[in-house]
């Protein structure tokens, strides 16, 4: 078991399934014998506001909070949310993000514009960015709501756990009627 603590931030907009994603991650890490701390920070999640979940794991973890410059991974369900939390990425860290754009209230009301070329700007700051259309893969799996599981499938490639371990955890966490869609979403993300 690794001594180093690994820090993962899951960021998105309320209603995108970030809590299920953090539960899936926490479940598999606990099953692998890690000490895991999960902390959920809700903004105006019921109104489409920013939602952040911290997942920290290692041999022994004392705090659930991730400070600026400490995140090994930021998993983002929406492009602007990835950019919003970029200062949390550790040196050598990585952002895994959906390229989907969800306009925040200032953009909806016309008082601001959605920033352009966010992926290029993040890369220019020296951050490793894996950006792709998770929504299209989720729809291919059978539900636009499966973006969270597509992202977890992609993230799973960075860990030494078998795909089957993730699938078993997924089966325990999602309703039986939704398992097939979520399994396919995971596989599409992992195969990306």
PDB file of C-alpha atoms in Angstrom:
ATOM      1  CA  UNK A   1       0.000   0.000   0.000  1.00  0.00           C
ATOM      2  CA  UNK A   2       1.268   3.443  -0.888  1.00  0.00           C
ATOM      3  CA  UNK A   3       2.387   5.753   1.902  1.00  0.00           C
ATOM      4  CA  UNK A   4       1.604   8.926  -0.042  1.00  0.00           C
ATOM      5  CA  UNK A   5      -1.852  10.414   0.326  1.00  0.00           C
ATOM      6  CA  UNK A   6      -3.647  10.872  -2.993  1.00  0.00           C
ATOM      7  CA  UNK A   7      -5.996  13.830  -3.296  1.00  0.00           C
ATOM      8  CA  UNK A   8      -8.930  13.923  -5.710  1.00  0.00           C
ATOM      9  CA  UNK A   9     -11.423  16.753  -6.151  1.00  0.00           C
ATOM     10  CA  UNK A  10     -14.692  16.057  -7.920  1.00  0.00           C
ATOM     11  CA  UNK A  11     -16.273  19.286  -9.120  1.00  0.00           C
ATOM     12  CA  UNK A  12     -19.430  20.078 -10.997  1.00  0.00           C
ATOM     13  CA  UNK A  13     -22.810  21.691 -10.937  1.00  0.00           C
ATOM     14  CA  UNK A  14     -25.638  20.547  -8.687  1.00  0.00           C
ATOM     15  CA  UNK A  15     -27.559  17.591 -10.075  1.00  0.00           C
ATOM     16  CA  UNK A  16     -24.733  16.122 -12.185  1.00  0.00           C
ATOM     17  CA  UNK A  17     -24.062  13.122  -9.944  1.00  0.00           C
ATOM     18  CA  UNK A  18     -20.832  14.156  -8.245  1.00  0.00           C
ATOM     19  CA  UNK A  19     -21.978  12.565  -4.991  1.00  0.00           C
ATOM     20  CA  UNK A  20     -22.475   9.162  -6.648  1.00  0.00           C
ATOM     21  CA  UNK A  21     -19.046   9.508  -8.253  1.00  0.00           C
ATOM     22  CA  UNK A  22     -17.420  10.194  -4.871  1.00  0.00           C
ATOM     23  CA  UNK A  23     -19.298   7.270  -3.292  1.00  0.00           C
ATOM     24  CA  UNK A  24     -18.091   4.943  -6.053  1.00  0.00           C
ATOM     25  CA  UNK A  25     -14.518   6.103  -5.604  1.00  0.00           C
ATOM     26  CA  UNK A  26     -14.718   5.862  -1.818  1.00  0.00           C
ATOM     27  CA  UNK A  27     -16.286   2.399  -1.995  1.00  0.00           C
ATOM     28  CA  UNK A  28     -13.572   0.884  -4.183  1.00  0.00           C
ATOM     29  CA  UNK A  29     -10.769   2.523  -2.177  1.00  0.00           C
ATOM     30  CA  UNK A  30     -12.161   1.171   1.095  1.00  0.00           C
ATOM     31  CA  UNK A  31     -12.468  -2.280  -0.476  1.00  0.00           C
ATOM     32  CA  UNK A  32      -8.779  -2.047  -1.426  1.00  0.00           C
ATOM     33  CA  UNK A  33      -7.858  -1.402   2.208  1.00  0.00           C
ATOM     34  CA  UNK A  34      -7.088   2.309   2.057  1.00  0.00           C
ATOM     35  CA  UNK A  35      -7.942   4.830   4.735  1.00  0.00           C
ATOM     36  CA  UNK A  36     -10.383   7.136   2.937  1.00  0.00           C
ATOM     37  CA  UNK A  37     -11.785  10.525   3.864  1.00  0.00           C
ATOM     38  CA  UNK A  38     -14.586  12.104   1.833  1.00  0.00           C
ATOM     39  CA  UNK A  39     -15.908  15.611   2.350  1.00  0.00           C
ATOM     40  CA  UNK A  40     -18.781  17.125   0.407  1.00  0.00           C
ATOM     41  CA  UNK A  41     -19.025  20.878  -0.012  1.00  0.00           C
ATOM     42  CA  UNK A  42     -22.319  22.040  -1.434  1.00  0.00           C
ATOM     43  CA  UNK A  43     -22.754  25.468  -2.929  1.00  0.00           C
ATOM     44  CA  UNK A  44     -26.173  26.261  -4.291  1.00  0.00           C
ATOM     45  CA  UNK A  45     -26.369  22.696  -5.529  1.00  0.00           C
ATOM     46  CA  UNK A  46     -30.165  22.695  -5.629  1.00  0.00           C
ATOM     47  CA  UNK A  47     -30.030  25.695  -7.954  1.00  0.00           C
ATOM     48  CA  UNK A  48     -27.333  24.520 -10.329  1.00  0.00           C
ATOM     49  CA  UNK A  49     -24.498  25.973  -8.259  1.00  0.00           C
ATOM     50  CA  UNK A  50     -20.998  24.621  -7.788  1.00  0.00           C
ATOM     51  CA  UNK A  51     -20.551  21.343  -5.918  1.00  0.00           C
ATOM     52  CA  UNK A  52     -17.158  20.083  -4.706  1.00  0.00           C
ATOM     53  CA  UNK A  53     -16.275  16.742  -3.169  1.00  0.00           C
ATOM     54  CA  UNK A  54     -12.866  15.929  -1.717  1.00  0.00           C
ATOM     55  CA  UNK A  55     -11.643  12.326  -1.710  1.00  0.00           C
ATOM     56  CA  UNK A  56      -8.344  11.625   0.045  1.00  0.00           C
ATOM     57  CA  UNK A  57      -6.828   8.183   0.466  1.00  0.00           C
ATOM     58  CA  UNK A  58      -3.635   6.491   1.590  1.00  0.00           C
ATOM     59  CA  UNK A  59      -2.292   4.372   4.424  1.00  0.00           C
ATOM     60  CA  UNK A  60      -3.506   6.914   7.009  1.00  0.00           C
ATOM     61  CA  UNK A  61      -5.466  10.103   6.275  1.00  0.00           C
ATOM     62  CA  UNK A  62      -6.197  12.602   9.026  1.00  0.00           C
ATOM     63  CA  UNK A  63      -8.209  15.294   7.254  1.00  0.00           C
ATOM     64  CA  UNK A  64     -10.781  15.254   4.453  1.00  0.00           C
ATOM     65  CA  UNK A  65      -9.868  18.722   3.161  1.00  0.00           C
ATOM     66  CA  UNK A  66      -7.681  19.436   0.125  1.00  0.00           C
ATOM     67  CA  UNK A  67      -5.875  22.770   0.042  1.00  0.00           C
ATOM     68  CA  UNK A  68      -4.750  24.784  -2.980  1.00  0.00           C
ATOM     69  CA  UNK A  69      -1.887  23.092  -4.795  1.00  0.00           C
ATOM     70  CA  UNK A  70      -2.605  19.635  -3.352  1.00  0.00           C
ATOM     71  CA  UNK A  71      -5.017  17.919  -5.775  1.00  0.00           C
ATOM     72  CA  UNK A  72      -3.464  15.055  -7.711  1.00  0.00           C
ATOM     73  CA  UNK A  73      -6.641  14.873  -9.790  1.00  0.00           C
ATOM     74  CA  UNK A  74      -9.512  17.225 -10.434  1.00  0.00           C
ATOM     75  CA  UNK A  75     -12.418  15.437 -12.051  1.00  0.00           C
ATOM     76  CA  UNK A  76     -14.773  18.011 -13.525  1.00  0.00           C
ATOM     77  CA  UNK A  77     -18.260  17.479 -14.896  1.00  0.00           C
ATOM     78  CA  UNK A  78     -18.304  20.883 -16.586  1.00  0.00           C
ATOM     79  CA  UNK A  79     -15.543  22.909 -18.248  1.00  0.00           C
ATOM     80  CA  UNK A  80     -15.845  26.169 -16.304  1.00  0.00           C
ATOM     81  CA  UNK A  81     -15.788  24.239 -13.014  1.00  0.00           C
ATOM     82  CA  UNK A  82     -12.437  22.725 -14.040  1.00  0.00           C
ATOM     83  CA  UNK A  83     -11.032  26.211 -14.625  1.00  0.00           C
ATOM     84  CA  UNK A  84     -12.564  27.543 -11.406  1.00  0.00           C
ATOM     85  CA  UNK A  85     -10.582  25.062  -9.295  1.00  0.00           C
ATOM     86  CA  UNK A  86      -7.310  24.979 -11.281  1.00  0.00           C
ATOM     87  CA  UNK A  87      -5.336  26.543  -8.418  1.00  0.00           C
ATOM     88  CA  UNK A  88      -5.961  23.379  -6.408  1.00  0.00           C
ATOM     89  CA  UNK A  89      -3.980  21.196  -8.846  1.00  0.00           C
ATOM     90  CA  UNK A  90      -0.662  19.959  -7.465  1.00  0.00           C
ATOM     91  CA  UNK A  91       2.537  20.164  -9.496  1.00  0.00           C
ATOM     92  CA  UNK A  92       2.300  17.210 -11.863  1.00  0.00           C
ATOM     93  CA  UNK A  93      -1.427  16.886 -11.155  1.00  0.00           C
ATOM     94  CA  UNK A  94      -4.088  16.290 -13.761  1.00  0.00           C
ATOM     95  CA  UNK A  95      -7.514  17.616 -14.685  1.00  0.00           C
ATOM     96  CA  UNK A  96      -9.974  15.151 -16.204  1.00  0.00           C
ATOM     97  CA  UNK A  97     -12.894  17.143 -17.570  1.00  0.00           C
ATOM     98  CA  UNK A  98     -16.023  16.915 -19.584  1.00  0.00           C
ATOM     99  CA  UNK A  99     -16.090  19.610 -22.294  1.00  0.00           C
ATOM    100  CA  UNK A 100     -19.784  20.258 -21.721  1.00  0.00           C
ATOM    101  CA  UNK A 101     -20.662  23.874 -20.975  1.00  0.00           C
ATOM    102  CA  UNK A 102     -23.407  24.765 -18.506  1.00  0.00           C
ATOM    103  CA  UNK A 103     -23.987  28.483 -18.366  1.00  0.00           C
ATOM    104  CA  UNK A 104     -23.791  29.945 -14.851  1.00  0.00           C
ATOM    105  CA  UNK A 105     -26.346  32.560 -13.791  1.00  0.00           C
ATOM    106  CA  UNK A 106     -24.241  35.618 -14.835  1.00  0.00           C
ATOM    107  CA  UNK A 107     -24.020  34.187 -18.375  1.00  0.00           C
ATOM    108  CA  UNK A 108     -27.735  33.372 -18.416  1.00  0.00           C
ATOM    109  CA  UNK A 109     -28.643  36.914 -17.343  1.00  0.00           C
ATOM    110  CA  UNK A 110     -26.268  38.450 -19.888  1.00  0.00           C
ATOM    111  CA  UNK A 111     -24.004  40.151 -17.347  1.00  0.00           C
ATOM    112  CA  UNK A 112     -21.038  37.937 -18.294  1.00  0.00           C
ATOM    113  CA  UNK A 113     -19.810  35.756 -21.140  1.00  0.00           C
ATOM    114  CA  UNK A 114     -18.732  32.149 -20.905  1.00  0.00           C
ATOM    115  CA  UNK A 115     -14.919  32.143 -21.219  1.00  0.00           C
ATOM    116  CA  UNK A 116     -13.531  30.813 -24.494  1.00  0.00           C
ATOM    117  CA  UNK A 117     -10.640  28.385 -25.022  1.00  0.00           C
ATOM    118  CA  UNK A 118     -10.602  27.178 -21.414  1.00  0.00           C
ATOM    119  CA  UNK A 119      -8.798  23.914 -22.186  1.00  0.00           C
ATOM    120  CA  UNK A 120      -6.029  25.758 -24.029  1.00  0.00           C
ATOM    121  CA  UNK A 121      -5.719  28.298 -21.197  1.00  0.00           C
ATOM    122  CA  UNK A 122      -5.413  25.547 -18.568  1.00  0.00           C
ATOM    123  CA  UNK A 123      -2.781  23.711 -20.621  1.00  0.00           C
ATOM    124  CA  UNK A 124      -0.887  26.996 -21.057  1.00  0.00           C
ATOM    125  CA  UNK A 125      -0.607  27.140 -17.255  1.00  0.00           C
ATOM    126  CA  UNK A 126       1.309  23.859 -17.350  1.00  0.00           C
ATOM    127  CA  UNK A 127      -1.509  21.608 -16.162  1.00  0.00           C
ATOM    128  CA  UNK A 128      -2.107  18.179 -17.688  1.00  0.00           C
ATOM    129  CA  UNK A 129      -5.666  18.271 -19.038  1.00  0.00           C
ATOM    130  CA  UNK A 130      -7.676  15.341 -20.367  1.00  0.00           C
ATOM    131  CA  UNK A 131     -10.768  16.956 -21.913  1.00  0.00           C
ATOM    132  CA  UNK A 132     -13.377  15.086 -23.911  1.00  0.00           C
ATOM    133  CA  UNK A 133     -17.097  14.902 -24.614  1.00  0.00           C
ATOM    134  CA  UNK A 134     -18.396  12.778 -21.754  1.00  0.00           C
ATOM    135  CA  UNK A 135     -21.990  13.716 -22.528  1.00  0.00           C
ATOM    136  CA  UNK A 136     -21.795  12.036 -25.947  1.00  0.00           C
ATOM    137  CA  UNK A 137     -20.433   8.857 -24.352  1.00  0.00           C
ATOM    138  CA  UNK A 138     -23.108   8.945 -21.640  1.00  0.00           C
ATOM    139  CA  UNK A 139     -25.800   9.279 -24.303  1.00  0.00           C
ATOM    140  CA  UNK A 140     -24.241   6.384 -26.208  1.00  0.00           C
ATOM    141  CA  UNK A 141     -24.507   4.333 -22.996  1.00  0.00           C
ATOM    142  CA  UNK A 142     -28.212   5.184 -22.786  1.00  0.00           C
ATOM    143  CA  UNK A 143     -28.525   8.195 -20.464  1.00  0.00           C
ATOM    144  CA  UNK A 144     -27.221  11.763 -20.453  1.00  0.00           C
ATOM    145  CA  UNK A 145     -27.170  11.446 -16.654  1.00  0.00           C
ATOM    146  CA  UNK A 146     -24.294   8.921 -16.819  1.00  0.00           C
ATOM    147  CA  UNK A 147     -21.600  11.586 -17.411  1.00  0.00           C
ATOM    148  CA  UNK A 148     -20.391  10.996 -13.847  1.00  0.00           C
ATOM    149  CA  UNK A 149     -19.765   7.313 -14.517  1.00  0.00           C
ATOM    150  CA  UNK A 150     -18.059   8.027 -17.854  1.00  0.00           C
ATOM    151  CA  UNK A 151     -15.646  10.270 -15.942  1.00  0.00           C
ATOM    152  CA  UNK A 152     -15.069   7.606 -13.284  1.00  0.00           C
ATOM    153  CA  UNK A 153     -14.354   5.092 -16.041  1.00  0.00           C
ATOM    154  CA  UNK A 154     -11.739   7.391 -17.511  1.00  0.00           C
ATOM    155  CA  UNK A 155     -10.227   8.172 -14.088  1.00  0.00           C
ATOM    156  CA  UNK A 156     -10.012   4.439 -13.328  1.00  0.00           C
ATOM    157  CA  UNK A 157      -7.211   4.104 -15.890  1.00  0.00           C
ATOM    158  CA  UNK A 158      -4.906   5.981 -13.513  1.00  0.00           C
ATOM    159  CA  UNK A 159      -5.271   3.374 -10.751  1.00  0.00           C
ATOM    160  CA  UNK A 160      -3.968  -0.171 -10.487  1.00  0.00           C
ATOM    161  CA  UNK A 161      -7.392  -1.671  -9.848  1.00  0.00           C
ATOM    162  CA  UNK A 162      -9.036  -4.122 -12.231  1.00  0.00           C
ATOM    163  CA  UNK A 163     -12.026  -2.845 -14.194  1.00  0.00           C
ATOM    164  CA  UNK A 164     -14.078  -5.629 -12.605  1.00  0.00           C
ATOM    165  CA  UNK A 165     -13.418  -4.165  -9.139  1.00  0.00           C
ATOM    166  CA  UNK A 166     -15.024  -0.902 -10.263  1.00  0.00           C
ATOM    167  CA  UNK A 167     -17.955  -2.731 -11.866  1.00  0.00           C
ATOM    168  CA  UNK A 168     -18.639  -4.695  -8.655  1.00  0.00           C
ATOM    169  CA  UNK A 169     -18.644  -1.441  -6.655  1.00  0.00           C
ATOM    170  CA  UNK A 170     -20.905   0.198  -9.229  1.00  0.00           C
ATOM    171  CA  UNK A 171     -23.371  -2.694  -9.032  1.00  0.00           C
ATOM    172  CA  UNK A 172     -23.667  -2.178  -5.267  1.00  0.00           C
ATOM    173  CA  UNK A 173     -24.298   1.566  -5.569  1.00  0.00           C
ATOM    174  CA  UNK A 174     -26.759   2.028  -8.434  1.00  0.00           C
ATOM    175  CA  UNK A 175     -30.306   0.687  -8.682  1.00  0.00           C
ATOM    176  CA  UNK A 176     -30.527  -2.600 -10.570  1.00  0.00           C
ATOM    177  CA  UNK A 177     -32.613  -1.054 -13.365  1.00  0.00           C
ATOM    178  CA  UNK A 178     -29.813   1.480 -14.055  1.00  0.00           C
ATOM    179  CA  UNK A 179     -26.850  -0.855 -13.713  1.00  0.00           C
ATOM    180  CA  UNK A 180     -26.584  -1.840 -17.389  1.00  0.00           C
ATOM    181  CA  UNK A 181     -26.470   1.799 -18.550  1.00  0.00           C
ATOM    182  CA  UNK A 182     -23.928   2.734 -15.874  1.00  0.00           C
ATOM    183  CA  UNK A 183     -21.754  -0.297 -16.649  1.00  0.00           C
ATOM    184  CA  UNK A 184     -21.662   0.682 -20.318  1.00  0.00           C
ATOM    185  CA  UNK A 185     -20.915   4.317 -19.399  1.00  0.00           C
ATOM    186  CA  UNK A 186     -18.010   3.162 -17.221  1.00  0.00           C
ATOM    187  CA  UNK A 187     -16.646   0.947 -20.008  1.00  0.00           C
ATOM    188  CA  UNK A 188     -16.917   3.741 -22.587  1.00  0.00           C
ATOM    189  CA  UNK A 189     -15.066   6.117 -20.278  1.00  0.00           C
ATOM    190  CA  UNK A 190     -12.363   3.581 -19.477  1.00  0.00           C
ATOM    191  CA  UNK A 191     -11.951   2.779 -23.163  1.00  0.00           C
ATOM    192  CA  UNK A 192     -11.605   6.455 -24.120  1.00  0.00           C
TER     193      UNK A 192
END
